[in-house]
Amino acid sequence: MPSDFIRDIINEHNKTGRFGGRVHTRFPPEPNGYLHIGHAKSICLNFGIAAEYSGLCNLRFDDTNPTREEVEYVESIIENVRWLGFDWGDRLFYASDYFEQMYESAVQLIKAGKAYVDDSSADEIREGRGTLTEPGRESPYRNRSVEENLDLFQRMKAGEFPDGARVLRAKVDMASPNLNMRDPVMYRILHAEHHRTGNKWCIYPMYDWAHGLEDSIERITHSICTLEFEDHRPLYDWFLDELGAYHPQQIEFARLALSYTVMSKRKLRQLVEKGRVRGWDDPRMPTLSGLRRGGYTPESIRSFCERVGVAKTDSTIDIALLEHCIREDLNKRAPRVMAVLKPLRVVIDNYPEEQVEELEAVNNPEDPGMGTRKVPFSRVLYIERDDFMERPPKEFFRLAPGREVRLRYAYIIKCIDVVKGKTGEAVELHCTYDPETRSGAAGSSRKVKGTIHWVSAAHALEAEARLYDRLFTVEDPGAADDFESVLNPNSLQIVTGYVEPSMRGAVPGSKYQFERLGYFCVDEKDSSAGRLVFNRTVGLRDTWAKIAKKL
Ligand code: ATP
Ligand code: MG
């Protein structure tokens, strides 16, 4: 079991018996966007802790803001959490289901003289709040009678007033050094339709008021949230203490930030709405839907979150670590295949015209249990354009005029002629093969320095490959004045190439290593029986392993 400051707090509570040994957490997304890798950290933490302590974790939609929330987001969140591998049993809740209870609790505070209706405008309230160096000013409506407050609040609820006319505020302390305690707004008037409660409500609770109540109603023990809520904890505690309600412990940890990406839902939504990416599930997005579509596995994301751990100070994690985690997972599991994505035609002049040999290829050298398959070899092949150079430097160990190279699982070939196109580029190579050098056969021991992959032209299947690169050109795009200005213009390159015939009927979502090229998955949306489309999940070069070695 990992150990960190959160688990230390829980262990202490279990020792003192504060929650009777119970551990009950929750993951409370606001359904106003798709989940991203930062949310995954919170999900793994909350569900992980619950599992470790034989406790429970609720999935709760914090849907207190009617204007930005949509059913599409609710559905995607449910699917994403399940895909990550977590189960909330029958405990799927909506904050909006507690609106009535929240209203009753607000009435309780009014009756206790701890909340009041304020007719000030939003600007007046903001001004009256003061600053870090100046105390706030008390509102002229602060000392209304309980009766008047009850009457006005009830009429706010009944829809008598327009948006913004009045708010309900907690009566805490306008001189508090903590700005959150200076009579925070609890309810605002908003004549808007809610995705679940329709037009039943025209007053909506603010986050600080609602969240602790939601936790209390669900009898959460540990309310784990991100660091920016640390200054809100006194208010969280104040509300529940004033109500005399069941009182969970709020614990804050540092949110996850990743290099070369943005994580705010607002920014991600902007990219989608402006068509900068192909949707929320575009593999360049740090969303769980995007990572999944791009070929990431739940296991790799869970392993990433575990390695990142929890901390009390914000930091940015190198995206190379995430890529390392998926490579590590796929290296064990993904079958190897040969694919040529930027094809160059090769004719083997001394290979018999009609002959086809079925050569044996290993499915995964990391796992002999995955067996072997047959790959057809014939007179006309495709190799990777980059594996040929007409005037190579000395260290180039691939194909060049007069030079030899081994074709993986097949023969050593030698380039004897180059056919050129109009602009002088190679369009076809003529080679000879050495029949004595078939891989695995007796007498095949002759060695050459380079081995390249290939496919048989007559047998290969055409395939589209989407080659993704980082979405941004800078490490911290959030720091740019306009984050769209640092988008990587070359973050997607689409090529048409060929894959070996064993890929016929490849199942959408299935994952492969294209030898020497990287890990690819069959696109879940655009691939079909008649059309193969692959997403490159990640290349083979592990920059993280290099970084880790230096550390
Ligand atoms: P955003 O700022 O991207 O809109 P949010 O915090 O408003 O995110 P919520 O839907 O409110 O999004 O988040 C649900 C839960 O996920 C919260 O408990 C929040 O603390 C947690 N969370 C959100 N972003 C991160 C992150 N980058 N790292 C860790 N936890 C996060
Ligand atoms: Mg939020």
PDB file of N, CA and C in Angstrom, residues 136-204:
ATOM      1  N   GLY A 136     -13.293  44.000   4.895  1.00  0.00           N
ATOM      2  CA  GLY A 136     -14.487  44.291   4.107  1.00  0.00           C
ATOM      3  C   GLY A 136     -15.419  45.242   4.857  1.00  0.00           C
ATOM      4  N   ARG A 137     -16.434  45.720   4.121  1.00  0.00           N
ATOM      5  CA  ARG A 137     -17.461  46.566   4.736  1.00  0.00           C
ATOM      6  C   ARG A 137     -18.735  45.747   4.900  1.00  0.00           C
ATOM      7  N   GLU A 138     -19.421  45.975   6.003  1.00  0.00           N
ATOM      8  CA  GLU A 138     -20.665  45.221   6.197  1.00  0.00           C
ATOM      9  C   GLU A 138     -21.746  45.766   5.286  1.00  0.00           C
ATOM     10  N   SER A 139     -22.515  44.883   4.717  1.00  0.00           N
ATOM     11  CA  SER A 139     -23.599  45.290   3.828  1.00  0.00           C
ATOM     12  C   SER A 139     -24.689  45.998   4.633  1.00  0.00           C
ATOM     13  N   PRO A 140     -25.354  47.009   4.044  1.00  0.00           N
ATOM     14  CA  PRO A 140     -26.458  47.676   4.736  1.00  0.00           C
ATOM     15  C   PRO A 140     -27.633  46.725   5.021  1.00  0.00           C
ATOM     16  N   TYR A 141     -27.646  45.562   4.370  1.00  0.00           N
ATOM     17  CA  TYR A 141     -28.761  44.624   4.566  1.00  0.00           C
ATOM     18  C   TYR A 141     -28.403  43.526   5.570  1.00  0.00           C
ATOM     19  N   ARG A 142     -27.216  43.652   6.164  1.00  0.00           N
ATOM     20  CA  ARG A 142     -26.683  42.562   6.986  1.00  0.00           C
ATOM     21  C   ARG A 142     -27.522  42.306   8.241  1.00  0.00           C
ATOM     22  N   ASN A 143     -28.166  43.348   8.731  1.00  0.00           N
ATOM     23  CA  ASN A 143     -28.870  43.155   9.993  1.00  0.00           C
ATOM     24  C   ASN A 143     -30.378  43.088   9.872  1.00  0.00           C
ATOM     25  N   ARG A 144     -30.821  42.613   8.733  1.00  0.00           N
ATOM     26  CA  ARG A 144     -32.254  42.372   8.556  1.00  0.00           C
ATOM     27  C   ARG A 144     -32.748  41.379   9.607  1.00  0.00           C
ATOM     28  N   SER A 145     -34.036  41.482   9.901  1.00  0.00           N
ATOM     29  CA  SER A 145     -34.601  40.549  10.884  1.00  0.00           C
ATOM     30  C   SER A 145     -34.714  39.150  10.275  1.00  0.00           C
ATOM     31  N   VAL A 146     -34.737  38.155  11.143  1.00  0.00           N
ATOM     32  CA  VAL A 146     -34.904  36.773  10.691  1.00  0.00           C
ATOM     33  C   VAL A 146     -36.179  36.646   9.862  1.00  0.00           C
ATOM     34  N   GLU A 147     -37.263  37.285  10.325  1.00  0.00           N
ATOM     35  CA  GLU A 147     -38.544  37.186   9.621  1.00  0.00           C
ATOM     36  C   GLU A 147     -38.430  37.714   8.201  1.00  0.00           C
ATOM     37  N   GLU A 148     -37.804  38.883   8.082  1.00  0.00           N
ATOM     38  CA  GLU A 148     -37.679  39.484   6.752  1.00  0.00           C
ATOM     39  C   GLU A 148     -36.810  38.595   5.845  1.00  0.00           C
ATOM     40  N   ASN A 149     -35.727  38.068   6.414  1.00  0.00           N
ATOM     41  CA  ASN A 149     -34.854  37.182   5.630  1.00  0.00           C
ATOM     42  C   ASN A 149     -35.600  35.932   5.168  1.00  0.00           C
ATOM     43  N   LEU A 150     -36.363  35.358   6.068  1.00  0.00           N
ATOM     44  CA  LEU A 150     -37.112  34.145   5.713  1.00  0.00           C
ATOM     45  C   LEU A 150     -38.096  34.446   4.599  1.00  0.00           C
ATOM     46  N   ASP A 151     -38.772  35.582   4.728  1.00  0.00           N
ATOM     47  CA  ASP A 151     -39.773  35.971   3.727  1.00  0.00           C
ATOM     48  C   ASP A 151     -39.099  36.190   2.366  1.00  0.00           C
ATOM     49  N   LEU A 152     -38.001  36.967   2.368  1.00  0.00           N
ATOM     50  CA  LEU A 152     -37.340  37.274   1.103  1.00  0.00           C
ATOM     51  C   LEU A 152     -36.741  36.029   0.453  1.00  0.00           C
ATOM     52  N   PHE A 153     -36.161  35.186   1.269  1.00  0.00           N
ATOM     53  CA  PHE A 153     -35.528  33.976   0.724  1.00  0.00           C
ATOM     54  C   PHE A 153     -36.580  33.065   0.093  1.00  0.00           C
ATOM     55  N   GLN A 154     -37.711  32.957   0.793  1.00  0.00           N
ATOM     56  CA  GLN A 154     -38.790  32.148   0.260  1.00  0.00           C
ATOM     57  C   GLN A 154     -39.290  32.725  -1.066  1.00  0.00           C
ATOM     58  N   ARG A 155     -39.332  34.058  -1.150  1.00  0.00           N
ATOM     59  CA  ARG A 155     -39.789  34.682  -2.399  1.00  0.00           C
ATOM     60  C   ARG A 155     -38.732  34.596  -3.505  1.00  0.00           C
ATOM     61  N   MET A 156     -37.473  34.573  -3.098  1.00  0.00           N
ATOM     62  CA  MET A 156     -36.415  34.321  -4.101  1.00  0.00           C
ATOM     63  C   MET A 156     -36.661  32.953  -4.742  1.00  0.00           C
ATOM     64  N   LYS A 157     -36.935  32.009  -3.896  1.00  0.00           N
ATOM     65  CA  LYS A 157     -37.176  30.641  -4.366  1.00  0.00           C
ATOM     66  C   LYS A 157     -38.426  30.583  -5.249  1.00  0.00           C
ATOM     67  N   ALA A 158     -39.436  31.367  -4.874  1.00  0.00           N
ATOM     68  CA  ALA A 158     -40.709  31.334  -5.600  1.00  0.00           C
ATOM     69  C   ALA A 158     -40.617  32.037  -6.956  1.00  0.00           C
ATOM     70  N   GLY A 159     -39.496  32.667  -7.220  1.00  0.00           N
ATOM     71  CA  GLY A 159     -39.325  33.264  -8.544  1.00  0.00           C
ATOM     72  C   GLY A 159     -39.829  34.689  -8.659  1.00  0.00           C
ATOM     73  N   GLU A 160     -39.947  35.397  -7.532  1.00  0.00           N
ATOM     74  CA  GLU A 160     -40.496  36.752  -7.583  1.00  0.00           C
ATOM     75  C   GLU A 160     -39.501  37.781  -8.098  1.00  0.00           C
ATOM     76  N   PHE A 161     -38.212  37.433  -8.076  1.00  0.00           N
ATOM     77  CA  PHE A 161     -37.204  38.450  -8.409  1.00  0.00           C
ATOM     78  C   PHE A 161     -36.389  38.031  -9.634  1.00  0.00           C
ATOM     79  N   PRO A 162     -35.917  39.020 -10.376  1.00  0.00           N
ATOM     80  CA  PRO A 162     -35.086  38.696 -11.548  1.00  0.00           C
ATOM     81  C   PRO A 162     -33.674  38.263 -11.150  1.00  0.00           C
ATOM     82  N   ASP A 163     -32.968  37.697 -12.109  1.00  0.00           N
ATOM     83  CA  ASP A 163     -31.573  37.279 -11.894  1.00  0.00           C
ATOM     84  C   ASP A 163     -30.770  38.431 -11.308  1.00  0.00           C
ATOM     85  N   GLY A 164     -29.997  38.127 -10.294  1.00  0.00           N
ATOM     86  CA  GLY A 164     -29.066  39.125  -9.762  1.00  0.00           C
ATOM     87  C   GLY A 164     -29.673  40.132  -8.798  1.00  0.00           C
ATOM     88  N   ALA A 165     -30.985  40.075  -8.592  1.00  0.00           N
ATOM     89  CA  ALA A 165     -31.625  41.090  -7.739  1.00  0.00           C
ATOM     90  C   ALA A 165     -31.215  40.948  -6.276  1.00  0.00           C
ATOM     91  N   ARG A 166     -31.082  39.729  -5.836  1.00  0.00           N
ATOM     92  CA  ARG A 166     -30.746  39.472  -4.433  1.00  0.00           C
ATOM     93  C   ARG A 166     -29.898  38.212  -4.343  1.00  0.00           C
ATOM     94  N   VAL A 167     -29.185  38.088  -3.239  1.00  0.00           N
ATOM     95  CA  VAL A 167     -28.484  36.830  -2.945  1.00  0.00           C
ATOM     96  C   VAL A 167     -28.693  36.495  -1.479  1.00  0.00           C
ATOM     97  N   LEU A 168     -28.460  35.238  -1.154  1.00  0.00           N
ATOM     98  CA  LEU A 168     -28.399  34.865   0.255  1.00  0.00           C
ATOM     99  C   LEU A 168     -26.934  34.754   0.636  1.00  0.00           C
ATOM    100  N   ARG A 169     -26.569  35.418   1.731  1.00  0.00           N
ATOM    101  CA  ARG A 169     -25.166  35.388   2.165  1.00  0.00           C
ATOM    102  C   ARG A 169     -25.056  34.803   3.565  1.00  0.00           C
ATOM    103  N   ALA A 170     -23.943  34.150   3.814  1.00  0.00           N
ATOM    104  CA  ALA A 170     -23.665  33.685   5.167  1.00  0.00           C
ATOM    105  C   ALA A 170     -23.162  34.867   5.985  1.00  0.00           C
ATOM    106  N   LYS A 171     -23.549  34.901   7.239  1.00  0.00           N
ATOM    107  CA  LYS A 171     -23.125  35.999   8.115  1.00  0.00           C
ATOM    108  C   LYS A 171     -21.936  35.491   8.924  1.00  0.00           C
ATOM    109  N   VAL A 172     -20.735  35.692   8.379  1.00  0.00           N
ATOM    110  CA  VAL A 172     -19.562  35.146   9.066  1.00  0.00           C
ATOM    111  C   VAL A 172     -18.747  36.275   9.690  1.00  0.00           C
ATOM    112  N   ASP A 173     -17.886  36.917   8.893  1.00  0.00           N
ATOM    113  CA  ASP A 173     -16.991  37.916   9.488  1.00  0.00           C
ATOM    114  C   ASP A 173     -16.364  38.754   8.376  1.00  0.00           C
ATOM    115  N   MET A 174     -16.846  39.999   8.243  1.00  0.00           N
ATOM    116  CA  MET A 174     -16.344  40.846   7.164  1.00  0.00           C
ATOM    117  C   MET A 174     -14.914  41.317   7.411  1.00  0.00           C
ATOM    118  N   ALA A 175     -14.393  41.085   8.611  1.00  0.00           N
ATOM    119  CA  ALA A 175     -13.028  41.518   8.904  1.00  0.00           C
ATOM    120  C   ALA A 175     -12.049  40.345   8.883  1.00  0.00           C
ATOM    121  N   SER A 176     -12.550  39.165   8.527  1.00  0.00           N
ATOM    122  CA  SER A 176     -11.665  37.996   8.539  1.00  0.00           C
ATOM    123  C   SER A 176     -10.491  38.184   7.585  1.00  0.00           C
ATOM    124  N   PRO A 177      -9.307  37.774   7.995  1.00  0.00           N
ATOM    125  CA  PRO A 177      -8.169  37.826   7.068  1.00  0.00           C
ATOM    126  C   PRO A 177      -8.371  36.892   5.866  1.00  0.00           C
ATOM    127  N   ASN A 178      -9.238  35.929   6.004  1.00  0.00           N
ATOM    128  CA  ASN A 178      -9.537  35.000   4.908  1.00  0.00           C
ATOM    129  C   ASN A 178     -10.748  35.520   4.140  1.00  0.00           C
ATOM    130  N   LEU A 179     -10.516  35.943   2.901  1.00  0.00           N
ATOM    131  CA  LEU A 179     -11.588  36.560   2.113  1.00  0.00           C
ATOM    132  C   LEU A 179     -12.799  35.648   1.921  1.00  0.00           C
ATOM    133  N   ASN A 180     -12.553  34.353   1.938  1.00  0.00           N
ATOM    134  CA  ASN A 180     -13.669  33.424   1.762  1.00  0.00           C
ATOM    135  C   ASN A 180     -14.672  33.496   2.905  1.00  0.00           C
ATOM    136  N   MET A 181     -14.210  34.023   4.039  1.00  0.00           N
ATOM    137  CA  MET A 181     -15.071  34.086   5.220  1.00  0.00           C
ATOM    138  C   MET A 181     -15.858  35.396   5.304  1.00  0.00           C
ATOM    139  N   ARG A 182     -15.608  36.302   4.378  1.00  0.00           N
ATOM    140  CA  ARG A 182     -16.307  37.588   4.438  1.00  0.00           C
ATOM    141  C   ARG A 182     -17.699  37.467   3.822  1.00  0.00           C
ATOM    142  N   ASP A 183     -18.578  36.947   4.596  1.00  0.00           N
ATOM    143  CA  ASP A 183     -19.988  36.790   4.214  1.00  0.00           C
ATOM    144  C   ASP A 183     -20.163  36.248   2.782  1.00  0.00           C
ATOM    145  N   PRO A 184     -19.700  35.039   2.535  1.00  0.00           N
ATOM    146  CA  PRO A 184     -19.779  34.484   1.177  1.00  0.00           C
ATOM    147  C   PRO A 184     -21.223  34.285   0.723  1.00  0.00           C
ATOM    148  N   VAL A 185     -21.411  34.393  -0.572  1.00  0.00           N
ATOM    149  CA  VAL A 185     -22.735  34.168  -1.161  1.00  0.00           C
ATOM    150  C   VAL A 185     -23.054  32.673  -1.099  1.00  0.00           C
ATOM    151  N   MET A 186     -24.259  32.368  -0.651  1.00  0.00           N
ATOM    152  CA  MET A 186     -24.705  30.966  -0.610  1.00  0.00           C
ATOM    153  C   MET A 186     -25.629  30.621  -1.768  1.00  0.00           C
ATOM    154  N   TYR A 187     -26.509  31.572  -2.104  1.00  0.00           N
ATOM    155  CA  TYR A 187     -27.472  31.339  -3.185  1.00  0.00           C
ATOM    156  C   TYR A 187     -27.543  32.542  -4.099  1.00  0.00           C
ATOM    157  N   ARG A 188     -27.705  32.267  -5.383  1.00  0.00           N
ATOM    158  CA  ARG A 188     -27.956  33.367  -6.326  1.00  0.00           C
ATOM    159  C   ARG A 188     -29.227  33.030  -7.105  1.00  0.00           C
ATOM    160  N   ILE A 189     -29.832  34.050  -7.662  1.00  0.00           N
ATOM    161  CA  ILE A 189     -31.035  33.847  -8.485  1.00  0.00           C
ATOM    162  C   ILE A 189     -30.606  33.622  -9.922  1.00  0.00           C
ATOM    163  N   LEU A 190     -31.108  32.574 -10.506  1.00  0.00           N
ATOM    164  CA  LEU A 190     -30.753  32.238 -11.883  1.00  0.00           C
ATOM    165  C   LEU A 190     -31.954  31.535 -12.508  1.00  0.00           C
ATOM    166  N   HIS A 191     -32.642  32.253 -13.369  1.00  0.00           N
ATOM    167  CA  HIS A 191     -33.798  31.638 -14.034  1.00  0.00           C
ATOM    168  C   HIS A 191     -33.278  30.834 -15.220  1.00  0.00           C
ATOM    169  N   ALA A 192     -32.862  29.636 -14.940  1.00  0.00           N
ATOM    170  CA  ALA A 192     -32.266  28.809 -15.996  1.00  0.00           C
ATOM    171  C   ALA A 192     -32.737  27.378 -15.826  1.00  0.00           C
ATOM    172  N   GLU A 193     -32.838  26.684 -16.949  1.00  0.00           N
ATOM    173  CA  GLU A 193     -33.280  25.300 -16.893  1.00  0.00           C
ATOM    174  C   GLU A 193     -32.106  24.389 -16.528  1.00  0.00           C
ATOM    175  N   HIS A 194     -32.372  23.485 -15.614  1.00  0.00           N
ATOM    176  CA  HIS A 194     -31.343  22.553 -15.157  1.00  0.00           C
ATOM    177  C   HIS A 194     -31.538  21.197 -15.842  1.00  0.00           C
ATOM    178  N   HIS A 195     -30.443  20.523 -16.167  1.00  0.00           N
ATOM    179  CA  HIS A 195     -30.563  19.267 -16.928  1.00  0.00           C
ATOM    180  C   HIS A 195     -31.319  18.166 -16.189  1.00  0.00           C
ATOM    181  N   ARG A 196     -31.481  18.301 -14.874  1.00  0.00           N
ATOM    182  CA  ARG A 196     -32.254  17.297 -14.130  1.00  0.00           C
ATOM    183  C   ARG A 196     -33.491  17.855 -13.455  1.00  0.00           C
ATOM    184  N   THR A 197     -33.374  19.065 -12.909  1.00  0.00           N
ATOM    185  CA  THR A 197     -34.525  19.586 -12.152  1.00  0.00           C
ATOM    186  C   THR A 197     -35.402  20.505 -12.990  1.00  0.00           C
ATOM    187  N   GLY A 198     -35.026  20.670 -14.263  1.00  0.00           N
ATOM    188  CA  GLY A 198     -35.851  21.487 -15.158  1.00  0.00           C
ATOM    189  C   GLY A 198     -35.984  22.911 -14.657  1.00  0.00           C
ATOM    190  N   ASN A 199     -37.243  23.390 -14.551  1.00  0.00           N
ATOM    191  CA  ASN A 199     -37.468  24.771 -14.105  1.00  0.00           C
ATOM    192  C   ASN A 199     -37.944  24.844 -12.664  1.00  0.00           C
ATOM    193  N   LYS A 200     -37.743  23.753 -11.931  1.00  0.00           N
ATOM    194  CA  LYS A 200     -38.234  23.724 -10.557  1.00  0.00           C
ATOM    195  C   LYS A 200     -37.551  24.783  -9.700  1.00  0.00           C
ATOM    196  N   TRP A 201     -36.267  25.038  -9.956  1.00  0.00           N
ATOM    197  CA  TRP A 201     -35.524  25.967  -9.126  1.00  0.00           C
ATOM    198  C   TRP A 201     -35.080  27.187  -9.917  1.00  0.00           C
ATOM    199  N   CYS A 202     -35.134  28.334  -9.246  1.00  0.00           N
ATOM    200  CA  CYS A 202     -34.539  29.518  -9.869  1.00  0.00           C
ATOM    201  C   CYS A 202     -33.523  30.145  -8.930  1.00  0.00           C
ATOM    202  N   ILE A 203     -33.243  29.452  -7.810  1.00  0.00           N
ATOM    203  CA  ILE A 203     -32.089  29.838  -6.994  1.00  0.00           C
ATOM    204  C   ILE A 203     -31.149  28.631  -6.979  1.00  0.00           C
ATOM    205  N   TYR A 204     -29.873  28.914  -7.124  1.00  0.00           N
ATOM    206  CA  TYR A 204     -28.888  27.836  -7.180  1.00  0.00           C
ATOM    207  C   TYR A 204     -27.791  28.074  -6.151  1.00  0.00           C
TER     208      TYR A 204
END
